[in-house]
């Protein structure tokens, strides 16, 4: 996903000189730097300044894309994002890498498990959370067309490609089917979609009918789609590599709770309300905190019995 973002940004910057890439102390991109020296700025370990600079550029008609690891791209400079960017509805694109447990071995300071909740609460902020490189390309292009602030939550790298082809006609706020099913809908955001898809395929082989739908946009979210599925299916399961509080599951729950008539039960799967007390690889931490394929399968089976 990270590579897909930079490939897309390179393509867009070659066509639009208003694009400015501002990075913190991360990402070595010599190709971009050499090709567009006047559209590149490295601020080092100064994320608050990064956002302030981006806000000033946006006021002058430029389109800045800021970049760092998720926690440093959002939480370290949260006041500046709120007061400089969101409050003034400036055209700043906040891009990050390393979702959930991507940086698992570096501990809780580098685990990105609260960012969706924090950024969802920010007025004027559009939030993208792609599941693979194909969605990353689509949301990066959509972000450029969007006149206003947005947050793009990319994986660190080496994620599986779940879409067979390029998304054509991508629309902000849509849900995208990865697998169709009738009885159960899995709503997923981010690269954890690979585990959700594996779980659904296993259950379908056992005779169930499980659909999987990616939500590359968390805000605005696909409200009409959620309402339709809550009215016609038995079970909705949300899966996210993020705190159980404030992310995709909470966004879906807010919509479903206001329905006067609904059929589906809602089950939320995410990181428990705790900081990780262990460190390790991403697959290890997903297993510890119940986000691996087997855990998703077992949770769904309990609801189906």
CSV table of C-alpha atoms in Angstrom, one decimal:
chain,number,residue,atom,x,y,z
A,1,UNK,CA,0.0,0.0,0.0
A,2,UNK,CA,2.8,2.4,0.8
A,3,UNK,CA,4.4,1.7,-2.6
A,4,UNK,CA,1.1,2.2,-4.3
A,5,UNK,CA,0.6,5.5,-2.6
A,6,UNK,CA,4.0,6.8,-3.8
A,7,UNK,CA,3.5,5.5,-7.3
A,8,UNK,CA,0.2,7.3,-7.5
A,9,UNK,CA,1.6,10.5,-5.9
A,10,UNK,CA,4.4,10.5,-8.4
A,11,UNK,CA,1.9,10.2,-11.3
A,12,UNK,CA,-0.3,13.0,-9.9
A,13,UNK,CA,2.6,15.3,-9.1
A,14,UNK,CA,3.9,15.1,-12.7
A,15,UNK,CA,0.5,16.4,-13.8
A,16,UNK,CA,-0.2,19.0,-11.1
A,17,UNK,CA,2.5,21.3,-9.8
A,18,UNK,CA,0.3,22.4,-6.9
A,19,UNK,CA,1.0,19.1,-5.2
A,20,UNK,CA,3.5,19.4,-2.4
A,21,UNK,CA,4.9,16.3,-0.5
A,22,UNK,CA,5.9,17.1,3.1
A,23,UNK,CA,7.3,14.3,5.2
A,24,UNK,CA,8.4,13.7,8.7
A,25,UNK,CA,11.3,11.6,9.8
A,26,UNK,CA,10.3,8.6,7.6
A,27,UNK,CA,10.0,7.4,4.0
A,28,UNK,CA,13.0,7.5,1.7
A,29,UNK,CA,11.7,8.5,-1.7
A,30,UNK,CA,14.7,9.6,-3.8
A,31,UNK,CA,12.8,9.2,-7.1
A,32,UNK,CA,10.1,11.7,-6.1
A,33,UNK,CA,12.7,14.1,-4.5
A,34,UNK,CA,14.9,14.1,-7.6
A,35,UNK,CA,12.0,14.4,-10.0
A,36,UNK,CA,10.1,17.2,-8.1
A,37,UNK,CA,12.6,19.0,-5.9
A,38,UNK,CA,10.3,22.1,-5.7
A,39,UNK,CA,7.4,19.9,-4.6
A,40,UNK,CA,9.3,18.1,-1.8
A,41,UNK,CA,10.1,19.0,1.8
A,42,UNK,CA,11.5,16.9,4.6
A,43,UNK,CA,10.8,18.6,8.0
A,44,UNK,CA,12.5,15.9,10.1
A,45,UNK,CA,11.1,15.1,13.6
A,46,UNK,CA,8.8,18.1,13.6
A,47,UNK,CA,5.3,16.9,12.9
A,48,UNK,CA,3.6,19.9,14.4
A,49,UNK,CA,5.6,22.2,12.1
A,50,UNK,CA,4.8,19.8,9.2
A,51,UNK,CA,1.0,20.5,9.6
A,52,UNK,CA,1.6,24.2,10.1
A,53,UNK,CA,3.6,24.4,6.9
A,54,UNK,CA,1.0,22.4,5.1
A,55,UNK,CA,-1.8,24.7,6.3
A,56,UNK,CA,0.1,27.8,5.0
A,57,UNK,CA,0.7,26.1,1.7
A,58,UNK,CA,-3.0,25.3,1.4
A,59,UNK,CA,-3.9,28.9,2.1
A,60,UNK,CA,-1.7,29.8,-0.9
A,61,UNK,CA,-3.4,27.5,-3.3
A,62,UNK,CA,-1.1,24.5,-3.1
A,63,UNK,CA,-2.2,20.9,-2.3
A,64,UNK,CA,0.1,19.5,0.4
A,65,UNK,CA,0.3,15.8,1.2
A,66,UNK,CA,1.8,15.3,4.7
A,67,UNK,CA,3.3,11.9,5.5
A,68,UNK,CA,4.5,10.0,8.5
A,69,UNK,CA,3.8,6.9,10.6
A,70,UNK,CA,0.1,6.9,11.7
A,71,UNK,CA,0.6,7.9,15.3
A,72,UNK,CA,3.0,10.7,14.4
A,73,UNK,CA,1.0,11.8,11.4
A,74,UNK,CA,-2.1,12.3,13.6
A,75,UNK,CA,-1.7,12.3,17.3
A,76,UNK,CA,1.6,14.0,17.7
A,77,UNK,CA,0.3,17.0,15.8
A,78,UNK,CA,-3.4,16.7,16.7
A,79,UNK,CA,-3.9,20.3,17.9
A,80,UNK,CA,-2.4,21.6,14.7
A,81,UNK,CA,-4.6,19.3,12.6
A,82,UNK,CA,-7.7,20.5,14.6
A,83,UNK,CA,-7.0,24.2,14.8
A,84,UNK,CA,-4.9,24.9,11.6
A,85,UNK,CA,-6.4,22.5,9.1
A,86,UNK,CA,-9.9,21.2,10.1
A,87,UNK,CA,-11.2,24.3,11.7
A,88,UNK,CA,-10.3,26.3,8.5
A,89,UNK,CA,-11.4,23.5,6.2
A,90,UNK,CA,-8.1,23.6,4.4
A,91,UNK,CA,-7.1,21.4,1.5
A,92,UNK,CA,-4.5,19.4,3.3
A,93,UNK,CA,-4.1,15.6,2.8
A,94,UNK,CA,-2.8,13.8,5.9
A,95,UNK,CA,-1.3,10.5,4.7
A,96,UNK,CA,0.1,7.8,7.0
A,97,UNK,CA,1.5,4.3,7.0
A,98,UNK,CA,1.6,1.5,9.6
A,99,UNK,CA,-2.0,0.7,10.6
A,100,UNK,CA,-2.9,-1.3,13.7
A,101,UNK,CA,-0.1,-3.6,14.6
A,102,UNK,CA,2.1,-3.0,11.5
A,103,UNK,CA,4.9,-1.8,13.8
A,104,UNK,CA,4.1,-4.5,16.4
A,105,UNK,CA,7.6,-5.0,17.6
A,106,UNK,CA,8.1,-1.4,18.5
A,107,UNK,CA,5.4,-1.4,21.2
A,108,UNK,CA,2.2,0.6,22.0
A,109,UNK,CA,3.8,3.9,21.1
A,110,UNK,CA,3.8,2.7,17.5
A,111,UNK,CA,0.6,0.7,17.5
A,112,UNK,CA,-2.1,2.6,15.5
A,113,UNK,CA,-5.3,1.6,17.3
A,114,UNK,CA,-7.0,4.9,18.2
A,115,UNK,CA,-6.5,7.1,15.1
A,116,UNK,CA,-9.8,6.4,13.3
A,117,UNK,CA,-11.7,7.3,16.5
A,118,UNK,CA,-9.8,10.5,16.9
A,119,UNK,CA,-10.0,11.6,13.3
A,120,UNK,CA,-13.6,10.6,13.0
A,121,UNK,CA,-14.5,13.2,15.6
A,122,UNK,CA,-12.8,16.0,13.6
A,123,UNK,CA,-15.3,18.2,11.8
A,124,UNK,CA,-14.6,18.6,8.0
A,125,UNK,CA,-12.3,15.6,7.9
A,126,UNK,CA,-12.8,12.9,5.3
A,127,UNK,CA,-11.3,9.5,6.3
A,128,UNK,CA,-9.9,6.9,3.9
A,129,UNK,CA,-8.9,3.4,5.1
A,130,UNK,CA,-8.0,1.3,2.0
A,131,UNK,CA,-7.7,-2.5,2.2
A,132,UNK,CA,-5.0,-3.0,-0.5
A,133,UNK,CA,-2.9,-1.3,-3.1
A,134,UNK,CA,-5.8,-1.0,-5.5
A,135,UNK,CA,-7.9,0.9,-3.1
A,136,UNK,CA,-4.9,3.0,-2.0
A,137,UNK,CA,-4.5,4.2,-5.6
A,138,UNK,CA,-8.2,5.0,-5.9
A,139,UNK,CA,-8.4,6.9,-2.6
A,140,UNK,CA,-5.2,8.9,-3.3
A,141,UNK,CA,-6.7,10.1,-6.6
A,142,UNK,CA,-10.0,10.8,-4.9
A,143,UNK,CA,-8.2,12.8,-2.2
A,144,UNK,CA,-6.7,15.1,-4.8
A,145,UNK,CA,-10.1,15.8,-6.3
A,146,UNK,CA,-11.6,16.5,-2.9
A,147,UNK,CA,-11.5,20.2,-1.9
A,148,UNK,CA,-10.9,19.9,1.9
A,149,UNK,CA,-8.9,18.0,4.5
A,150,UNK,CA,-8.6,14.3,4.5
A,151,UNK,CA,-6.8,11.5,6.3
A,152,UNK,CA,-5.5,8.4,4.4
A,153,UNK,CA,-4.6,5.4,6.6
A,154,UNK,CA,-2.3,3.1,4.6
A,155,UNK,CA,-0.6,-0.2,5.6
A,156,UNK,CA,3.1,-0.3,5.9
A,157,UNK,CA,3.7,-2.7,3.0
A,158,UNK,CA,3.6,-6.3,1.7
A,159,UNK,CA,-0.2,-6.5,1.9
A,160,UNK,CA,-2.1,-8.9,-0.3
A,161,UNK,CA,-3.9,-7.5,-3.3
A,162,UNK,CA,-7.6,-8.4,-2.8
A,163,UNK,CA,-9.1,-6.7,-5.9
A,164,UNK,CA,-8.5,-8.3,-9.2
A,165,UNK,CA,-8.4,-5.1,-11.2
A,166,UNK,CA,-8.3,-1.3,-10.9
A,167,UNK,CA,-11.4,0.3,-9.3
A,168,UNK,CA,-13.2,2.3,-12.0
A,169,UNK,CA,-15.5,5.1,-11.0
A,170,UNK,CA,-14.6,5.0,-7.3
A,171,UNK,CA,-16.9,7.1,-5.2
A,172,UNK,CA,-16.1,8.5,-1.8
A,173,UNK,CA,-18.4,6.9,0.8
A,174,UNK,CA,-19.1,3.7,-1.0
A,175,UNK,CA,-18.8,0.1,0.2
A,176,UNK,CA,-17.0,-2.3,-2.2
A,177,UNK,CA,-17.9,-6.0,-2.4
A,178,UNK,CA,-15.0,-8.4,-2.0
A,179,UNK,CA,-17.3,-11.5,-1.8
A,180,UNK,CA,-21.0,-11.6,-2.1
A,181,UNK,CA,-23.2,-13.5,0.5
A,182,UNK,CA,-26.8,-13.6,1.7
A,183,UNK,CA,-26.9,-14.6,5.4
A,184,UNK,CA,-24.0,-12.7,7.0
A,185,UNK,CA,-22.2,-9.5,6.0
A,186,UNK,CA,-18.7,-8.8,7.1
A,187,UNK,CA,-17.9,-5.1,6.9
A,188,UNK,CA,-14.2,-4.5,7.0
A,189,UNK,CA,-11.7,-1.7,6.7
A,190,UNK,CA,-8.0,-1.7,6.1
A,191,UNK,CA,-5.6,-4.6,5.4
A,192,UNK,CA,-7.3,-6.8,8.0
A,193,UNK,CA,-9.7,-7.5,5.1
A,194,UNK,CA,-7.4,-10.4,4.1
A,195,UNK,CA,-8.2,-12.2,7.4
A,196,UNK,CA,-11.9,-11.4,7.0
A,197,UNK,CA,-12.0,-12.7,3.5
A,198,UNK,CA,-10.2,-15.9,4.5
A,199,UNK,CA,-12.7,-16.5,7.3
A,200,UNK,CA,-15.6,-15.9,5.0
A,201,UNK,CA,-14.3,-18.3,2.3
A,202,UNK,CA,-13.8,-21.0,5.0
A,203,UNK,CA,-17.3,-20.6,6.3
A,204,UNK,CA,-18.8,-20.6,2.8
A,205,UNK,CA,-17.1,-23.9,2.2
A,206,UNK,CA,-18.9,-25.2,5.3
A,207,UNK,CA,-22.3,-24.3,3.8
A,208,UNK,CA,-22.8,-20.7,5.0
A,209,UNK,CA,-23.4,-17.7,2.8
A,210,UNK,CA,-21.0,-15.0,4.0
A,211,UNK,CA,-20.4,-11.7,2.1
A,212,UNK,CA,-17.4,-9.4,2.7
A,213,UNK,CA,-17.6,-5.7,1.9
A,214,UNK,CA,-14.7,-3.3,2.1
A,215,UNK,CA,-15.2,0.3,3.5
A,216,UNK,CA,-12.3,2.3,2.1
A,217,UNK,CA,-14.1,5.4,3.3
A,218,UNK,CA,-14.9,5.7,7.0
A,219,UNK,CA,-16.2,9.2,6.9
A,220,UNK,CA,-18.5,9.8,5.2
A,221,UNK,CA,-19.6,6.2,5.5
A,222,UNK,CA,-21.9,4.2,3.2
A,223,UNK,CA,-25.1,4.8,5.3
A,224,UNK,CA,-27.7,3.6,2.8
A,225,UNK,CA,-25.7,0.4,2.2
A,226,UNK,CA,-25.5,-0.3,5.9
A,227,UNK,CA,-29.3,0.4,6.3
A,228,UNK,CA,-30.1,-2.0,3.5
A,229,UNK,CA,-27.9,-4.8,4.8
A,230,UNK,CA,-29.2,-4.4,8.3
A,231,UNK,CA,-32.7,-4.8,7.0
A,232,UNK,CA,-32.1,-7.9,4.9
A,233,UNK,CA,-29.4,-10.0,6.5
A,234,UNK,CA,-29.2,-12.0,9.8
A,235,UNK,CA,-25.8,-10.9,11.0
A,236,UNK,CA,-23.5,-8.0,10.4
A,237,UNK,CA,-19.9,-8.4,11.6
A,238,UNK,CA,-17.5,-5.4,11.6
A,239,UNK,CA,-13.8,-6.2,11.5
A,240,UNK,CA,-11.0,-3.6,12.0
A,241,UNK,CA,-7.4,-3.5,13.2
A,242,UNK,CA,-8.3,-0.7,15.5
A,243,UNK,CA,-9.8,-0.2,18.9
A,244,UNK,CA,-13.3,-1.6,19.3
A,245,UNK,CA,-14.2,2.0,20.3
A,246,UNK,CA,-14.7,4.7,17.8
A,247,UNK,CA,-13.8,3.1,14.5
A,248,UNK,CA,-15.8,1.2,11.8
A,249,UNK,CA,-17.8,-0.8,14.3
A,250,UNK,CA,-18.9,2.3,16.2
A,251,UNK,CA,-19.8,4.1,13.0
A,252,UNK,CA,-22.0,1.2,11.9
A,253,UNK,CA,-23.5,0.8,15.4
A,254,UNK,CA,-24.5,4.5,15.4
A,255,UNK,CA,-26.4,4.0,12.2
A,256,UNK,CA,-28.1,0.7,13.0
A,257,UNK,CA,-29.1,1.9,16.5
A,258,UNK,CA,-31.3,4.6,15.0
A,259,UNK,CA,-33.3,2.2,12.8
A,260,UNK,CA,-36.9,1.6,13.8
A,261,UNK,CA,-36.9,-1.8,12.0
A,262,UNK,CA,-33.9,-4.0,11.5
A,263,UNK,CA,-33.2,-7.7,11.1
A,264,UNK,CA,-29.5,-8.1,11.6
A,265,UNK,CA,-27.6,-8.6,14.8
A,266,UNK,CA,-24.4,-6.5,14.9
A,267,UNK,CA,-21.1,-8.0,16.2
A,268,UNK,CA,-18.0,-5.9,16.4
A,269,UNK,CA,-14.5,-7.3,16.1
A,270,UNK,CA,-11.6,-5.1,16.9
A,271,UNK,CA,-8.8,-4.5,19.4
A,272,UNK,CA,-10.1,-4.6,23.0
A,273,UNK,CA,-10.1,-1.4,25.1
A,274,UNK,CA,-6.5,-1.8,26.2
A,275,UNK,CA,-3.0,-1.0,25.2
A,276,UNK,CA,-1.0,-4.0,24.0
A,277,UNK,CA,1.0,-5.5,26.9
A,278,UNK,CA,3.1,-7.6,24.6
A,279,UNK,CA,5.2,-6.9,21.5
A,280,UNK,CA,5.9,-9.0,18.5
A,281,UNK,CA,5.1,-9.4,14.8
A,282,UNK,CA,1.8,-8.2,13.3
A,283,UNK,CA,0.5,-11.8,12.9
A,284,UNK,CA,1.4,-12.6,16.5
A,285,UNK,CA,-0.4,-9.6,17.9
A,286,UNK,CA,-3.4,-10.2,15.7
A,287,UNK,CA,-3.7,-13.7,17.2
A,288,UNK,CA,-3.2,-12.4,20.7
A,289,UNK,CA,-5.9,-9.9,20.4
A,290,UNK,CA,-8.4,-12.0,18.4
A,291,UNK,CA,-8.0,-10.5,14.9
A,292,UNK,CA,-6.6,-13.5,13.1
A,293,UNK,CA,-8.7,-15.7,10.7
A,294,UNK,CA,-9.4,-18.4,13.2
A,295,UNK,CA,-10.6,-15.9,15.8
A,296,UNK,CA,-13.0,-14.3,13.3
A,297,UNK,CA,-14.3,-17.7,12.3
A,298,UNK,CA,-15.0,-18.7,15.9
A,299,UNK,CA,-16.8,-15.5,16.7
A,300,UNK,CA,-19.0,-15.7,13.7
A,301,UNK,CA,-19.8,-19.4,14.3
A,302,UNK,CA,-20.9,-18.6,17.9
A,303,UNK,CA,-23.4,-16.1,16.5
A,304,UNK,CA,-24.7,-18.5,13.9
A,305,UNK,CA,-25.3,-21.4,16.3
